[in-house]
Amino acid sequence: MDNYDVVVLGSGPGGYVAAIRAGQLGMKTAVVERDAIGGICLNWGCIPSKALLRNAEVLSLIQHASEYGIAIQSARPDFGKAIDRSRDVVGRLTRGVGTLLRKNRIEHITGNGVLLDANTVDVDGRRLEANNIVIATGARQRHIPTLPIDGKSVITSREALEMRRVPRRAAIIGGGATGCEFAYIWNTYGAEVTIVELMPRLIPNEDEETSAQLERSFRRQGIEIATNARVQGIGIDGDTAKISISTDGESSVIECDTVLVAVGVQGNIDEIGLDAAGVDTERGFVIIDENMRTSAPGVYAIGDVTGKMLLAHVASAQGVTAIEHIAGMSPQPLDYTQMPRAIYCRPQVASFGLTEVQAREAGHAVKIGKFPLAASGKALAMNESEGMIKLVVDSEIGELLGAHMIGAEVTELLGELGMAKLLEATTTELGWLIHPHPTISETIKEAALAAEGEAIHI
């Protein structure tokens, strides 16, 4: 039997980060992975989808080249080559993760890990004894009876990231991040796209104004949107999928070639020995405390398998927290409300903290600072002038309660606002800070000034 200080089940952005942090702290560590190193995010999620989004952005520039005084006679997009490029990006990153594990003396064990008890993991007959176990097995698409996935006509994002041809007609069930990103990609490559969303608006967890702006933009791009729409069932007739939906009590049918299901996930908690180890679950996810401890002493869980927030950077932060707690340190508790959120369609959507509605419901006296990208010199120069920056601010002390942004490259602004929040900056400090001109980042300064009635350029 092999003995370790820490054994990590899963090598996604939570698992491999946890393993590396353990290695940095001098712990003998092994990471167990049954599939490709890097988990879903690197292999079949965040990274390949962002590569395809970049391809779509380049194609969009070509399609609108005349607006820049450039005449292009015949552009022939090859989606298969876009997929090839995305796989190349994935390969480079996963090889990099492997290098990092070796650098930090982490043993990478390929196989299916199952807990025999709270200190023992069986990997295809090999037993690993561990003082601490970190469960980082991720999540998968939830089975929904009305959305029967066959991997051909009805698919998940996993199959979508392998398709070498864009469907002629596509329906996307779910108007969250994944649904919106694929809608942008496929629409840009010429597909007729319809998004079907159960809630009253796209990206329903985001600020209402941001959601409304995204819907307007998508409709201008030619994307159809059906909100308040419940899927009653999907039928397959040859090469055609027929989706029966009910919208505000009225029934209709959407016909398409491909249905992408982008709603609902469940934690990968099956057949990994949670019962044997005494790990409690709830609604398909592992229950954890603020230090990522499960109900079983010495067993921790991080990432999507916990259901806390299905974001790669959250999993990484949880991984560091778990390992530092194991090491006897006192990691800062994670504030999930303040975690940055990013959607990489065009226009991009970025946010953290409370929405305006949430802030008021929480009892805050609120003031709002907004600045439209249409008033940004850099945005106009880029021909990317749709969108806005919206800051939700405590009216008494100027504390930043939330930020909600939509527009060109706004995801890159989250770092600055996150640092401002971490250092307890107010709109006064954000308004003082001198930004380079012309940049998109200037819009943060202007929005902060707007909250105080002092914006210069609106």
Tab-separated table of C-alpha atoms in Angstrom:
chain	number	residue	atom	x	y	z
A	1	MET	CA	0.000	0.000	0.000
A	2	ASP	CA	1.264	3.464	-0.969
A	3	ASN	CA	1.120	6.179	1.695
A	4	TYR	CA	0.474	9.861	1.016
A	5	ASP	CA	-0.272	13.033	2.901
A	6	VAL	CA	-2.894	13.985	0.311
A	7	VAL	CA	-4.653	12.092	-2.466
A	8	VAL	CA	-6.720	14.184	-4.883
A	9	LEU	CA	-9.458	12.569	-6.960
A	10	GLY	CA	-9.696	14.517	-10.214
A	11	SER	CA	-7.232	16.757	-12.059
A	12	GLY	CA	-9.424	19.643	-13.175
A	13	PRO	CA	-8.801	23.275	-12.180
A	14	GLY	CA	-9.686	22.390	-8.594
A	15	GLY	CA	-7.822	19.110	-8.369
A	16	TYR	CA	-4.537	19.993	-10.025
A	17	VAL	CA	-4.329	23.339	-8.218
A	18	ALA	CA	-4.951	21.602	-4.886
A	19	ALA	CA	-2.252	19.033	-5.690
A	20	ILE	CA	0.278	21.693	-6.651
A	21	ARG	CA	-0.418	23.730	-3.520
A	22	ALA	CA	0.059	20.579	-1.443
A	23	GLY	CA	3.354	19.943	-3.207
A	24	GLN	CA	4.470	23.502	-2.523
A	25	LEU	CA	3.787	22.946	1.173
A	26	GLY	CA	5.933	19.813	1.221
A	27	MET	CA	3.175	17.217	1.303
A	28	LYS	CA	3.568	13.858	-0.412
A	29	THR	CA	0.735	14.076	-2.923
A	30	ALA	CA	-0.913	12.000	-5.628
A	31	VAL	CA	-3.587	13.062	-8.078
A	32	VAL	CA	-5.856	10.381	-9.551
A	33	GLU	CA	-7.446	10.982	-12.968
A	34	ARG	CA	-9.460	8.472	-14.968
A	35	ASP	CA	-9.622	10.606	-18.113
A	36	ALA	CA	-7.378	13.308	-19.563
A	37	ILE	CA	-5.388	15.472	-17.183
A	38	GLY	CA	-6.920	18.918	-16.755
A	39	GLY	CA	-10.493	17.731	-16.313
A	40	ILE	CA	-13.529	18.996	-18.192
A	41	CYS	CA	-12.470	22.661	-18.097
A	42	LEU	CA	-9.212	22.269	-19.957
A	43	ASN	CA	-10.311	19.448	-22.230
A	44	TRP	CA	-14.004	19.920	-22.946
A	45	GLY	CA	-15.097	23.193	-21.375
A	46	CYS	CA	-13.562	26.581	-20.696
A	47	ILE	CA	-10.493	26.358	-22.913
A	48	PRO	CA	-11.709	24.824	-26.190
A	49	SER	CA	-14.871	26.926	-26.115
A	50	LYS	CA	-12.840	30.123	-25.707
A	51	ALA	CA	-10.657	29.114	-28.643
A	52	LEU	CA	-13.792	28.669	-30.776
A	53	LEU	CA	-15.142	31.995	-29.555
A	54	ARG	CA	-11.949	33.659	-30.731
A	55	ASN	CA	-12.384	32.040	-34.142
A	56	ALA	CA	-15.920	33.417	-34.277
A	57	GLU	CA	-14.676	36.896	-33.367
A	58	VAL	CA	-12.112	36.802	-36.181
A	59	LEU	CA	-14.775	35.625	-38.635
A	60	SER	CA	-17.083	38.403	-37.473
A	61	LEU	CA	-14.339	40.956	-38.153
A	62	ILE	CA	-13.932	39.567	-41.661
A	63	GLN	CA	-17.674	39.653	-42.248
A	64	HIS	CA	-17.702	43.344	-41.300
A	65	ALA	CA	-14.395	44.221	-42.947
A	66	SER	CA	-16.042	46.794	-45.222
A	67	GLU	CA	-16.774	48.920	-42.149
A	68	TYR	CA	-13.012	49.229	-41.720
A	69	GLY	CA	-12.375	50.057	-45.363
A	70	ILE	CA	-11.194	46.554	-46.235
A	71	ALA	CA	-12.666	44.663	-49.186
A	72	ILE	CA	-12.648	40.870	-48.891
A	73	GLN	CA	-14.073	39.055	-51.877
A	74	SER	CA	-14.343	35.458	-50.722
A	75	ALA	CA	-13.884	34.267	-47.166
A	76	ARG	CA	-14.429	30.544	-46.677
A	77	PRO	CA	-14.667	29.636	-42.993
A	78	ASP	CA	-13.670	26.071	-42.116
A	79	PHE	CA	-15.195	25.075	-38.803
A	80	GLY	CA	-13.258	21.818	-38.805
A	81	LYS	CA	-9.997	23.766	-38.715
A	82	ALA	CA	-11.411	25.897	-35.903
A	83	ILE	CA	-11.985	22.676	-33.961
A	84	ASP	CA	-8.428	21.556	-34.778
A	85	ARG	CA	-7.043	24.833	-33.415
A	86	SER	CA	-9.084	24.458	-30.226
A	87	ARG	CA	-7.711	20.943	-29.707
A	88	ASP	CA	-4.167	22.225	-30.235
A	89	VAL	CA	-4.716	24.880	-27.561
A	90	VAL	CA	-6.052	22.180	-25.230
A	91	GLY	CA	-3.040	19.969	-25.864
A	92	ARG	CA	-0.571	22.730	-25.059
A	93	LEU	CA	-2.290	23.546	-21.783
A	94	THR	CA	-2.753	19.965	-20.605
A	95	ARG	CA	0.899	19.214	-21.318
A	96	GLY	CA	1.705	22.307	-19.273
A	97	VAL	CA	-0.335	20.998	-16.341
A	98	GLY	CA	1.532	17.703	-16.540
A	99	THR	CA	4.810	19.595	-16.378
A	100	LEU	CA	3.628	21.547	-13.334
A	101	LEU	CA	2.676	18.340	-11.531
A	102	ARG	CA	6.096	16.830	-12.185
A	103	LYS	CA	7.816	20.057	-11.151
A	104	ASN	CA	6.029	19.937	-7.802
A	105	ARG	CA	6.710	16.201	-7.347
A	106	ILE	CA	3.068	15.224	-7.632
A	107	GLU	CA	2.448	11.628	-8.618
A	108	HIS	CA	-0.096	11.418	-11.421
A	109	ILE	CA	-1.979	8.125	-11.271
A	110	THR	CA	-4.215	7.180	-14.198
A	111	GLY	CA	-7.266	5.163	-13.258
A	112	ASN	CA	-10.643	5.127	-11.550
A	113	GLY	CA	-10.384	6.144	-7.891
A	114	VAL	CA	-12.871	4.773	-5.346
A	115	LEU	CA	-12.873	5.535	-1.626
A	116	LEU	CA	-12.802	2.387	0.509
A	117	ASP	CA	-12.958	4.471	3.672
A	118	ALA	CA	-11.982	7.991	4.752
A	119	ASN	CA	-8.266	7.195	4.411
A	120	THR	CA	-8.037	4.684	1.576
A	121	VAL	CA	-8.473	5.008	-2.185
A	122	ASP	CA	-8.527	2.056	-4.546
A	123	VAL	CA	-7.304	2.800	-8.081
A	124	ASP	CA	-8.047	-0.229	-10.240
A	125	GLY	CA	-6.663	-2.590	-7.599
A	126	ARG	CA	-3.861	-0.351	-6.321
A	127	ARG	CA	-4.493	0.938	-2.804
A	128	LEU	CA	-3.473	4.404	-1.715
A	129	GLU	CA	-3.387	5.268	1.992
A	130	ALA	CA	-3.894	8.984	2.634
A	131	ASN	CA	-4.014	11.211	5.691
A	132	ASN	CA	-6.334	13.460	3.693
A	133	ILE	CA	-8.420	12.961	0.566
A	134	VAL	CA	-9.676	15.763	-1.677
A	135	ILE	CA	-12.665	14.964	-3.901
A	136	ALA	CA	-12.499	17.007	-7.102
A	137	THR	CA	-14.508	14.855	-9.491
A	138	GLY	CA	-16.523	17.660	-11.106
A	139	ALA	CA	-20.028	17.495	-12.557
A	140	ARG	CA	-21.868	16.347	-15.663
A	141	GLN	CA	-25.056	17.073	-17.558
A	142	ARG	CA	-28.125	16.193	-15.509
A	143	HIS	CA	-30.532	13.718	-17.077
A	144	ILE	CA	-33.834	15.440	-17.786
A	145	PRO	CA	-36.625	13.153	-19.088
A	146	THR	CA	-37.981	15.754	-21.534
A	147	LEU	CA	-34.482	16.312	-22.986
A	148	PRO	CA	-33.253	12.850	-24.045
A	149	ILE	CA	-29.630	13.231	-25.137
A	150	ASP	CA	-28.606	10.854	-27.931
A	151	GLY	CA	-25.237	12.432	-28.775
A	152	LYS	CA	-26.323	13.032	-32.384
A	153	SER	CA	-29.399	15.187	-32.798
A	154	VAL	CA	-29.625	16.108	-29.115
A	155	ILE	CA	-26.220	16.892	-27.662
A	156	THR	CA	-24.346	18.483	-24.774
A	157	SER	CA	-21.471	20.931	-24.983
A	158	ARG	CA	-19.119	17.933	-24.924
A	159	GLU	CA	-20.330	16.780	-28.350
A	160	ALA	CA	-20.617	20.377	-29.597
A	161	LEU	CA	-16.884	20.870	-29.028
A	162	GLU	CA	-16.128	17.978	-31.390
A	163	MET	CA	-18.554	18.810	-34.210
A	164	ARG	CA	-16.626	19.681	-37.356
A	165	ARG	CA	-19.630	21.195	-39.091
A	166	VAL	CA	-21.925	23.912	-37.816
A	167	PRO	CA	-25.590	22.863	-37.871
A	168	ARG	CA	-27.784	24.658	-40.403
A	169	ARG	CA	-30.519	25.113	-37.795
A	170	ALA	CA	-29.796	24.847	-34.087
A	171	ALA	CA	-31.883	25.156	-30.954
A	172	ILE	CA	-30.134	25.760	-27.661
A	173	ILE	CA	-31.994	24.811	-24.506
A	174	GLY	CA	-30.758	27.151	-21.796
A	175	GLY	CA	-29.861	30.827	-21.961
A	176	GLY	CA	-27.005	30.794	-19.465
A	177	ALA	CA	-23.287	31.161	-20.149
A	178	THR	CA	-22.843	27.975	-22.189
A	179	GLY	CA	-25.973	28.534	-24.240
A	180	CYS	CA	-25.107	32.140	-25.047
A	181	GLU	CA	-21.529	31.335	-26.000
A	182	PHE	CA	-22.515	28.586	-28.435
A	183	ALA	CA	-25.315	30.753	-29.818
A	184	TYR	CA	-22.745	33.400	-30.726
A	185	ILE	CA	-20.311	30.876	-32.245
A	186	TRP	CA	-22.838	29.040	-34.381
A	187	ASN	CA	-24.686	32.175	-35.456
A	188	THR	CA	-21.436	33.796	-36.579
A	189	TYR	CA	-20.654	30.702	-38.669
A	190	GLY	CA	-24.018	30.983	-40.388
A	191	ALA	CA	-26.389	28.796	-38.388
A	192	GLU	CA	-29.994	29.753	-37.720
A	193	VAL	CA	-30.014	29.750	-33.911
A	194	THR	CA	-32.876	29.812	-31.439
A	195	ILE	CA	-32.305	29.998	-27.677
A	196	VAL	CA	-35.052	28.507	-25.507
A	197	GLU	CA	-34.960	29.738	-21.908
A	198	LEU	CA	-37.348	28.730	-19.108
A	199	MET	CA	-36.876	31.974	-17.187
A	200	PRO	CA	-38.199	35.393	-18.288
A	201	ARG	CA	-34.818	36.482	-19.663
A	202	LEU	CA	-31.409	35.312	-20.832
A	203	ILE	CA	-28.627	34.998	-18.235
A	204	PRO	CA	-31.298	35.181	-15.513
A	205	ASN	CA	-28.770	35.282	-12.666
A	206	GLU	CA	-27.242	38.502	-13.964
A	207	ASP	CA	-28.403	42.088	-13.568
A	208	GLU	CA	-31.647	42.812	-15.449
A	209	GLU	CA	-30.201	45.678	-17.497
A	210	THR	CA	-27.278	43.528	-18.601
A	211	SER	CA	-29.663	40.779	-19.622
A	212	ALA	CA	-31.823	43.174	-21.629
A	213	GLN	CA	-28.771	44.563	-23.420
A	214	LEU	CA	-27.573	41.080	-24.356
A	215	GLU	CA	-30.989	40.136	-25.716
A	216	ARG	CA	-31.081	43.277	-27.871
A	217	SER	CA	-27.608	42.561	-29.195
A	218	PHE	CA	-28.355	38.911	-29.953
A	219	ARG	CA	-31.541	39.798	-31.810
A	220	ARG	CA	-29.625	42.344	-33.907
A	221	GLN	CA	-27.185	39.565	-34.748
A	222	GLY	CA	-30.074	37.393	-35.951
A	223	ILE	CA	-30.380	35.037	-32.977
A	224	GLU	CA	-33.954	34.087	-32.095
A	225	ILE	CA	-34.864	34.055	-28.403
A	226	ALA	CA	-37.797	32.349	-26.704
A	227	THR	CA	-38.069	33.154	-22.990
A	228	ASN	CA	-40.662	31.924	-20.481
A	229	ALA	CA	-40.508	28.792	-22.619
A	230	ARG	CA	-40.867	25.317	-21.160
A	231	VAL	CA	-39.762	22.319	-23.231
A	232	GLN	CA	-42.507	19.707	-23.298
A	233	GLY	CA	-40.539	17.154	-25.285
A	234	ILE	CA	-38.248	16.457	-28.225
A	235	GLY	CA	-39.074	14.204	-31.138
A	236	ILE	CA	-36.673	13.016	-33.844
A	237	ASP	CA	-37.937	12.592	-37.407
A	238	GLY	CA	-35.051	11.469	-39.585
A	239	ASP	CA	-32.488	14.274	-39.510
A	240	THR	CA	-34.910	16.762	-37.970
A	241	ALA	CA	-35.450	17.395	-34.281
A	242	LYS	CA	-38.821	18.790	-33.286
A	243	ILE	CA	-38.974	20.613	-29.958
A	244	SER	CA	-42.395	21.120	-28.418
A	245	ILE	CA	-42.442	24.194	-26.178
A	246	SER	CA	-45.028	26.026	-24.153
A	247	THR	CA	-44.668	29.808	-23.951
A	248	ASP	CA	-47.075	31.731	-21.744
A	249	GLY	CA	-49.611	28.932	-22.137
A	250	GLU	CA	-49.313	28.681	-25.922
A	251	SER	CA	-47.747	25.627	-27.580
A	252	SER	CA	-45.427	25.689	-30.576
A	253	VAL	CA	-42.824	23.525	-32.291
A	254	ILE	CA	-39.256	24.419	-33.228
A	255	GLU	CA	-37.662	22.358	-35.989
A	256	CYS	CA	-33.891	22.126	-36.226
A	257	ASP	CA	-30.971	19.859	-37.090
A	258	THR	CA	-29.271	19.973	-33.706
A	259	VAL	CA	-30.455	20.569	-30.155
A	260	LEU	CA	-27.841	21.646	-27.633
A	261	VAL	CA	-28.904	20.994	-24.044
A	262	ALA	CA	-27.201	23.526	-21.790
A	263	VAL	CA	-29.216	23.281	-18.570
A	264	GLY	CA	-28.731	21.475	-15.302
A	265	VAL	CA	-25.741	19.555	-13.993
A	266	GLN	CA	-25.191	17.046	-11.225
A	267	GLY	CA	-22.087	16.244	-9.248
A	268	ASN	CA	-19.975	13.231	-10.176
A	269	ILE	CA	-20.684	11.453	-6.896
A	270	ASP	CA	-21.653	8.024	-8.204
A	271	GLU	CA	-19.505	4.946	-7.660
A	272	ILE	CA	-16.625	6.758	-5.975
A	273	GLY	CA	-17.227	5.310	-2.513
A	274	LEU	CA	-18.795	8.264	-0.727
A	275	ASP	CA	-21.018	6.051	1.408
A	276	ALA	CA	-18.086	3.868	2.441
A	277	ALA	CA	-16.150	6.949	3.506
A	278	GLY	CA	-19.113	8.530	5.319
A	279	VAL	CA	-19.411	11.539	3.005
A	280	ASP	CA	-22.851	13.176	3.021
A	281	THR	CA	-24.479	14.562	-0.111
A	282	GLU	CA	-27.513	16.667	-0.854
A	283	ARG	CA	-29.379	17.047	-4.166
A	284	GLY	CA	-26.569	15.415	-6.099
A	285	PHE	CA	-23.654	17.365	-4.595
A	286	VAL	CA	-21.182	16.864	-1.741
A	287	ILE	CA	-21.882	18.943	1.359
A	288	ILE	CA	-18.916	21.029	2.574
A	289	ASP	CA	-18.153	23.657	5.205
A	290	GLU	CA	-16.225	26.902	4.696
A	291	ASN	CA	-12.908	25.016	4.762
A	292	MET	CA	-14.131	22.464	2.171
A	293	ARG	CA	-14.432	19.697	4.804
A	294	THR	CA	-17.043	17.034	4.225
A	295	SER	CA	-18.869	15.071	6.918
A	296	ALA	CA	-16.011	12.526	6.929
A	297	PRO	CA	-12.929	13.560	8.929
A	298	GLY	CA	-9.950	14.116	6.642
A	299	VAL	CA	-12.054	14.135	3.479
A	300	TYR	CA	-12.484	17.406	1.596
A	301	ALA	CA	-14.402	18.306	-1.571
A	302	ILE	CA	-13.868	21.138	-4.031
A	303	GLY	CA	-15.158	22.389	-7.356
A	304	ASP	CA	-18.306	21.500	-9.266
A	305	VAL	CA	-18.920	18.339	-7.224
A	306	THR	CA	-19.855	20.661	-4.333
A	307	GLY	CA	-22.406	22.610	-6.395
A	308	LYS	CA	-21.304	25.886	-4.800
A	309	MET	CA	-20.445	27.785	-7.995
A	310	LEU	CA	-19.762	25.980	-11.265
A	311	LEU	CA	-16.728	28.067	-12.210
A	312	ALA	CA	-13.143	26.946	-12.741
A	313	HIS	CA	-11.590	29.778	-10.761
A	314	VAL	CA	-13.881	29.019	-7.828
A	315	ALA	CA	-12.706	25.394	-7.891
A	316	SER	CA	-9.079	26.562	-7.858
A	317	ALA	CA	-9.717	28.881	-4.920
A	318	GLN	CA	-11.481	26.084	-3.051
A	319	GLY	CA	-8.521	23.791	-3.740
A	320	VAL	CA	-6.077	26.217	-2.174
A	321	THR	CA	-8.384	26.723	0.814
A	322	ALA	CA	-8.694	22.972	1.408
A	323	ILE	CA	-4.954	22.331	1.238
A	324	GLU	CA	-4.031	25.274	3.431
A	325	HIS	CA	-6.546	24.112	6.017
A	326	ILE	CA	-4.998	20.635	5.894
A	327	ALA	CA	-1.605	22.264	6.447
A	328	GLY	CA	-2.844	23.991	9.616
A	329	MET	CA	-2.953	27.437	8.082
A	330	SER	CA	-5.884	29.853	8.368
A	331	PRO	CA	-7.088	30.538	4.832
A	332	GLN	CA	-9.411	33.463	4.287
A	333	PRO	CA	-13.012	32.198	3.952
A	334	LEU	CA	-14.297	32.422	0.403
A	335	ASP	CA	-17.055	34.936	-0.285
A	336	TYR	CA	-19.020	33.374	-3.134
A	337	THR	CA	-21.015	36.561	-3.687
A	338	GLN	CA	-17.832	38.372	-4.679
A	339	MET	CA	-16.588	35.710	-7.091
A	340	PRO	CA	-16.130	37.112	-10.602
A	341	ARG	CA	-18.434	35.785	-13.320
A	342	ALA	CA	-17.677	35.988	-17.033
A	343	ILE	CA	-19.528	35.071	-20.230
A	344	TYR	CA	-17.441	35.253	-23.401
A	345	CYS	CA	-20.032	35.675	-26.146
A	346	ARG	CA	-20.045	38.947	-28.094
A	347	PRO	CA	-20.732	41.278	-26.375
A	348	GLN	CA	-19.011	39.869	-23.306
A	349	VAL	CA	-20.741	39.884	-19.929
A	350	ALA	CA	-18.822	40.291	-16.671
A	351	SER	CA	-19.969	40.747	-13.103
A	352	PHE	CA	-19.434	40.185	-9.417
A	353	GLY	CA	-21.241	41.021	-6.245
A	354	LEU	CA	-24.881	42.000	-5.811
A	355	THR	CA	-27.213	43.072	-8.581
A	356	GLU	CA	-29.191	46.258	-8.065
A	357	VAL	CA	-32.277	44.253	-7.083
A	358	GLN	CA	-30.331	42.005	-4.696
A	359	ALA	CA	-28.675	44.996	-3.028
A	360	ARG	CA	-31.992	46.693	-2.383
A	361	GLU	CA	-33.552	43.459	-1.144
A	362	ALA	CA	-30.609	43.079	1.264
A	363	GLY	CA	-31.510	46.446	2.788
A	364	HIS	CA	-28.771	48.596	1.292
A	365	ALA	CA	-29.407	52.207	0.417
A	366	VAL	CA	-28.189	52.072	-3.166
A	367	LYS	CA	-26.934	54.461	-5.794
A	368	ILE	CA	-25.982	53.480	-9.318
A	369	GLY	CA	-23.085	54.611	-11.467
A	370	LYS	CA	-23.431	53.864	-15.170
A	371	PHE	CA	-21.345	54.667	-18.200
A	372	PRO	CA	-22.217	53.636	-21.762
A	373	LEU	CA	-19.509	52.267	-24.020
A	374	ALA	CA	-20.985	54.471	-26.739
A	375	ALA	CA	-19.250	57.346	-24.926
A	376	SER	CA	-15.871	55.554	-24.808
A	377	GLY	CA	-13.308	56.705	-27.341
A	378	LYS	CA	-11.561	53.329	-27.332
A	379	ALA	CA	-14.816	51.418	-27.796
A	380	LEU	CA	-15.770	53.643	-30.731
A	381	ALA	CA	-12.320	53.235	-32.276
A	382	MET	CA	-12.713	49.451	-31.959
A	383	ASN	CA	-16.194	49.640	-33.524
A	384	GLU	CA	-17.449	47.938	-30.336
A	385	SER	CA	-19.618	50.631	-28.819
A	386	GLU	CA	-22.575	48.612	-27.501
A	387	GLY	CA	-22.760	47.930	-23.796
A	388	MET	CA	-22.266	49.641	-20.472
A	389	ILE	CA	-20.539	49.593	-17.113
A	390	LYS	CA	-22.876	49.568	-14.124
A	391	LEU	CA	-21.687	49.885	-10.534
A	392	VAL	CA	-23.992	49.160	-7.607
A	393	VAL	CA	-22.838	51.309	-4.711
A	394	ASP	CA	-23.785	51.797	-1.066
A	395	SER	CA	-25.065	55.380	-1.062
A	396	GLU	CA	-23.868	56.127	2.461
A	397	ILE	CA	-20.183	55.152	2.299
A	398	GLY	CA	-19.548	54.606	-1.415
A	399	GLU	CA	-18.751	50.909	-0.966
A	400	LEU	CA	-18.788	48.861	-4.141
A	401	LEU	CA	-21.554	46.262	-3.744
A	402	GLY	CA	-21.509	44.894	-7.257
A	403	ALA	CA	-20.385	45.504	-10.825
A	404	HIS	CA	-22.256	44.485	-13.973
A	405	MET	CA	-20.702	45.026	-17.351
A	406	ILE	CA	-21.500	44.171	-20.945
A	407	GLY	CA	-19.389	45.063	-23.948
A	408	ALA	CA	-16.044	44.602	-25.618
A	409	GLU	CA	-13.431	42.872	-23.433
A	410	VAL	CA	-15.232	43.735	-20.207
A	411	THR	CA	-14.157	40.400	-18.701
A	412	GLU	CA	-10.658	41.883	-18.495
A	413	LEU	CA	-11.969	44.614	-16.171
A	414	LEU	CA	-12.952	42.202	-13.416
A	415	GLY	CA	-9.423	42.034	-12.025
A	416	GLU	CA	-9.265	45.768	-11.366
A	417	LEU	CA	-12.687	45.856	-9.748
A	418	GLY	CA	-11.940	42.736	-7.721
A	419	MET	CA	-8.768	44.335	-6.381
A	420	ALA	CA	-10.690	47.510	-5.564
A	421	LYS	CA	-13.227	45.472	-3.611
A	422	LEU	CA	-10.506	43.475	-1.836
A	423	LEU	CA	-8.799	46.689	-0.708
A	424	GLU	CA	-12.158	48.198	0.313
A	425	ALA	CA	-11.923	51.003	-2.216
A	426	THR	CA	-14.934	53.248	-2.663
A	427	THR	CA	-16.210	55.158	-5.667
A	428	THR	CA	-14.071	58.032	-4.424
A	429	GLU	CA	-10.846	56.050	-4.928
A	430	LEU	CA	-12.079	54.600	-8.225
A	431	GLY	CA	-12.871	58.114	-9.382
A	432	TRP	CA	-9.443	59.382	-8.313
A	433	LEU	CA	-7.507	56.666	-10.125
A	434	ILE	CA	-6.028	57.887	-13.387
A	435	HIS	CA	-6.473	55.445	-16.242
A	436	PRO	CA	-4.561	55.492	-19.526
A	437	HIS	CA	-6.378	57.062	-22.449
A	438	PRO	CA	-7.889	55.707	-24.585
A	439	THR	CA	-8.762	52.404	-22.922
A	440	ILE	CA	-11.902	50.476	-22.092
A	441	SER	CA	-10.771	50.608	-18.442
A	442	GLU	CA	-11.516	54.351	-18.369
A	443	THR	CA	-15.189	53.432	-18.270
A	444	ILE	CA	-14.757	52.151	-14.703
A	445	LYS	CA	-13.520	55.551	-13.582
A	446	GLU	CA	-16.399	57.269	-15.349
A	447	ALA	CA	-18.989	54.916	-13.858
A	448	ALA	CA	-17.562	55.538	-10.374
A	449	LEU	CA	-17.724	59.291	-10.967
A	450	ALA	CA	-21.275	58.894	-12.288
A	451	ALA	CA	-22.325	57.329	-8.989
A	452	GLU	CA	-21.287	60.604	-7.340
A	453	GLY	CA	-22.828	62.812	-10.034
A	454	GLU	CA	-19.359	63.819	-11.278
A	455	ALA	CA	-18.913	61.917	-14.568
A	456	ILE	CA	-17.079	64.021	-17.137
A	457	HIS	CA	-17.923	62.364	-20.443
A	458	ILE	CA	-21.688	61.876	-20.087
